[in-house]
XYZ file of C-alpha atoms in Angstrom:
259
model
C -0.032 -0.002 -0.011
C 2.776 2.344 0.919
C 4.511 1.526 -2.334
C 1.347 2.382 -4.302
C 1.024 5.755 -2.381
C 4.588 6.584 -3.081
C 4.152 5.946 -6.736
C 1.001 8.047 -6.783
C 2.817 10.918 -5.129
C 5.596 10.719 -7.739
C 3.119 10.759 -10.536
C 1.425 13.793 -8.986
C 4.784 15.655 -8.686
C 5.558 14.876 -12.289
C 2.194 16.311 -13.465
C 2.760 19.399 -11.384
C 6.204 19.755 -12.911
C 4.882 19.462 -16.421
C 2.028 21.967 -15.736
C 4.502 24.410 -14.300
C 6.695 24.067 -17.349
C 3.700 24.792 -19.589
C 2.630 27.760 -17.679
C 6.106 29.351 -17.772
C 6.442 29.372 -21.557
C 7.630 32.712 -22.717
C 6.161 34.934 -25.288
C 8.228 36.069 -28.332
C 6.929 38.657 -30.827
C 8.046 39.600 -34.387
C 6.685 41.557 -37.346
C 4.275 39.514 -39.390
C 5.841 38.500 -42.819
C 9.433 39.436 -41.698
C 12.626 37.350 -41.503
C 12.290 37.697 -37.706
C 8.914 35.864 -37.848
C 10.735 32.861 -39.301
C 13.274 32.858 -36.367
C 10.653 33.420 -33.746
C 8.464 30.549 -34.835
C 11.265 28.111 -34.398
C 12.351 29.246 -30.906
C 12.116 26.486 -28.276
C 10.460 27.417 -25.035
C 8.566 30.452 -26.645
C 5.064 30.914 -27.828
C 5.087 33.181 -30.880
C 2.753 36.234 -31.524
C 2.757 38.356 -34.622
C 2.670 42.221 -34.550
C 2.268 44.730 -37.340
C 5.682 46.336 -37.018
C 9.148 45.823 -35.567
C 8.598 49.012 -33.431
C 5.417 47.421 -32.006
C 7.498 44.362 -31.118
C 9.821 46.492 -29.002
C 6.827 48.157 -27.324
C 5.443 44.660 -26.328
C 8.756 43.873 -24.567
C 9.027 47.293 -22.979
C 5.397 47.055 -21.683
C 6.067 43.488 -20.333
C 3.295 41.892 -22.511
C 6.066 39.919 -24.315
C 9.323 38.448 -22.973
C 11.293 38.853 -26.145
C 11.248 40.314 -29.666
C 13.053 39.219 -32.836
C 13.941 42.293 -34.845
C 16.663 43.308 -37.382
C 20.140 44.024 -35.960
C 20.196 47.276 -37.868
C 17.049 48.392 -36.095
C 18.604 47.598 -32.615
C 21.529 49.986 -33.415
C 19.512 53.124 -33.289
C 16.374 51.997 -31.530
C 17.331 50.545 -28.250
C 19.754 51.488 -25.446
C 20.767 54.758 -23.870
C 19.155 57.925 -25.377
C 16.379 56.087 -27.014
C 12.735 55.353 -26.197
C 13.800 51.882 -25.399
C 16.746 52.428 -23.119
C 15.644 49.595 -20.810
C 16.015 47.000 -23.628
C 19.084 45.118 -24.746
C 20.234 42.666 -27.384
C 20.494 39.128 -26.021
C 23.052 36.754 -27.344
C 25.025 36.723 -30.616
C 22.161 36.856 -33.051
C 21.200 34.525 -35.890
C 22.520 33.826 -39.365
C 23.478 36.592 -41.670
C 21.006 37.842 -44.233
C 21.171 40.539 -46.843
C 18.901 43.430 -47.863
C 17.692 44.095 -51.408
C 15.230 46.382 -53.221
C 12.255 44.506 -54.722
C 10.608 45.424 -58.023
C 7.894 43.670 -60.026
C 8.859 40.322 -61.496
C 10.812 40.903 -64.784
C 11.134 44.662 -64.214
C 13.893 46.282 -66.181
C 14.228 48.979 -63.391
C 16.099 46.555 -61.275
C 19.147 46.866 -63.552
C 18.816 50.625 -63.673
C 18.900 50.730 -59.770
C 21.787 48.281 -59.709
C 23.820 50.595 -61.857
C 22.879 53.511 -59.476
C 23.883 51.482 -56.424
C 27.224 50.736 -57.955
C 27.787 54.440 -58.698
C 27.011 55.384 -55.077
C 29.273 52.594 -53.795
C 32.144 53.622 -56.029
C 32.008 57.390 -55.313
C 31.692 56.888 -51.494
C 28.267 58.331 -51.210
C 26.643 55.059 -50.074
C 29.285 54.733 -47.265
C 28.773 58.384 -46.379
C 25.051 57.949 -45.898
C 25.535 54.691 -43.969
C 27.969 56.250 -41.589
C 25.353 58.836 -40.574
C 23.401 55.944 -39.152
C 26.176 53.856 -37.881
C 25.793 51.309 -40.566
C 28.997 51.729 -42.574
C 30.356 48.313 -41.481
C 27.208 46.732 -42.896
C 27.554 47.919 -46.550
C 28.187 45.176 -49.262
C 26.952 46.039 -52.733
C 29.788 44.034 -54.455
C 27.846 41.496 -56.481
C 27.841 41.559 -60.234
C 24.642 42.179 -62.245
C 23.420 42.134 -65.807
C 23.580 45.528 -67.636
C 20.378 47.516 -68.233
C 18.331 46.407 -71.251
C 15.033 47.988 -71.828
C 12.063 45.733 -72.128
C 10.639 46.884 -75.483
C 7.100 45.325 -74.918
C 6.420 45.936 -71.246
C 8.969 48.370 -69.817
C 8.628 49.146 -66.171
C 11.417 51.768 -66.611
C 9.435 53.576 -69.275
C 6.291 53.539 -67.042
C 8.221 55.113 -64.153
C 10.160 57.542 -66.275
C 7.052 58.825 -67.900
C 5.260 59.462 -64.587
C 8.404 61.009 -63.232
C 8.290 59.411 -59.826
C 9.290 56.180 -58.093
C 6.649 55.189 -55.517
C 8.505 53.508 -52.593
C 6.781 51.237 -50.301
C 8.140 51.552 -46.673
C 7.316 50.932 -43.077
C 8.586 53.222 -40.314
C 11.545 52.043 -38.236
C 14.842 53.709 -37.225
C 17.428 53.838 -38.650
C 15.926 53.021 -41.953
C 12.789 55.224 -42.462
C 11.461 57.278 -39.529
C 10.333 60.809 -38.705
C 12.708 63.156 -36.841
C 11.765 65.758 -34.280
C 10.591 68.083 -37.031
C 8.328 65.520 -38.587
C 10.592 65.056 -41.526
C 11.132 61.572 -43.032
C 14.850 60.610 -42.489
C 16.887 57.432 -42.220
C 19.347 55.358 -44.154
C 16.878 54.017 -46.675
C 15.251 57.436 -47.116
C 18.624 59.095 -48.012
C 19.722 56.083 -50.069
C 16.548 56.137 -52.026
C 16.766 59.894 -52.716
C 20.352 59.532 -53.948
C 19.325 56.638 -56.265
C 16.422 58.668 -57.668
C 18.636 61.690 -58.282
C 20.795 59.464 -60.518
C 17.696 58.039 -62.203
C 16.155 61.496 -62.740
C 12.866 60.710 -61.042
C 11.249 61.959 -57.857
C 11.029 59.495 -54.906
C 7.521 59.201 -53.271
C 7.467 57.331 -49.991
C 4.197 55.432 -49.156
C 3.665 53.573 -45.777
C 2.442 50.043 -46.408
C 1.325 47.015 -44.452
C 4.487 44.832 -44.556
C 2.378 41.733 -44.717
C 0.711 42.854 -47.926
C 3.912 44.284 -49.587
C 3.866 41.852 -52.561
C 0.203 42.534 -53.269
C 0.822 46.299 -53.221
C 3.727 45.929 -55.587
C 1.866 43.785 -58.086
C -1.188 46.078 -57.959
C 1.139 49.064 -58.888
C 0.176 50.942 -55.735
C 4.011 51.153 -55.239
C 6.776 50.637 -57.602
C 9.224 48.933 -55.245
C 9.787 47.625 -51.748
C 12.720 49.545 -50.177
C 12.751 48.969 -46.505
C 15.295 46.696 -45.118
C 13.829 43.768 -46.981
C 15.620 40.476 -46.634
C 16.419 38.603 -49.837
C 15.262 34.932 -49.723
C 14.519 32.343 -52.330
C 10.708 32.675 -52.306
C 10.956 36.471 -52.821
C 13.490 35.958 -55.676
C 11.044 33.665 -57.351
C 8.179 36.238 -57.005
C 9.887 39.568 -57.440
C 12.826 41.172 -59.294
C 15.416 42.030 -56.573
C 18.560 44.126 -56.768
C 22.053 43.075 -55.652
C 22.495 42.857 -51.952
C 23.517 46.302 -50.451
C 23.535 45.631 -46.752
C 24.259 42.728 -44.388
C 21.914 42.134 -41.464
C 20.886 39.516 -38.977
C 18.032 38.857 -36.656
C 18.601 39.406 -32.989
C 16.625 38.849 -29.724
C 15.757 41.887 -27.722
C 14.811 41.549 -24.021
C 14.590 43.802 -20.973
C 17.891 44.537 -19.158
């Protein structure tokens, strides 16, 4: 009898232990449709919740409604720590695998080669590094890959379409240090200045439009925007569905937690 009671007590203790483990599962947040979401979904010991933007992911951690956020390393440089709105947050660990940013255009777009040429010009004349240094990103610049020269599509030229309307509609989301508003309400950031410099070479006016990141491909195909230029990670699925420039910046996903 005593043996049976002992076994029952052990079983109860095990159940309590498993219950405790389940209730202690932490919450991790990431932007829906982002590279961070892929990392967050695979984290052991965490329950994943999607949010609309990377900034909202940081807010969740700051407010205590999430234990961790997976965001771009480049975002963490200018958005967390001393002197920021998230000075009580920090990067935890070494981060995840390297990834690269590119600018996405409609599948088969001949504008991609035009922008590649402009990127190379800005890399060679030092302007790209100058812009990057303003936002502490100079060590992240790459832009060394080769690319096919520009050849205008005679039947369905995206470049002719953009050149004729005289503007490049750029789909963005707001997050520092890429695209954000300064104290004067002006749109600034690495991507903002980078896009302006490229558009100056192309001879068109940049027009920045805030988009829902999860619907970026739909916005592009519907011609509500002409490109996605907002720290977009290059991956195989996107390369299949869109035309993407050479990589111009190295990034990685990092975990942000409270200090």
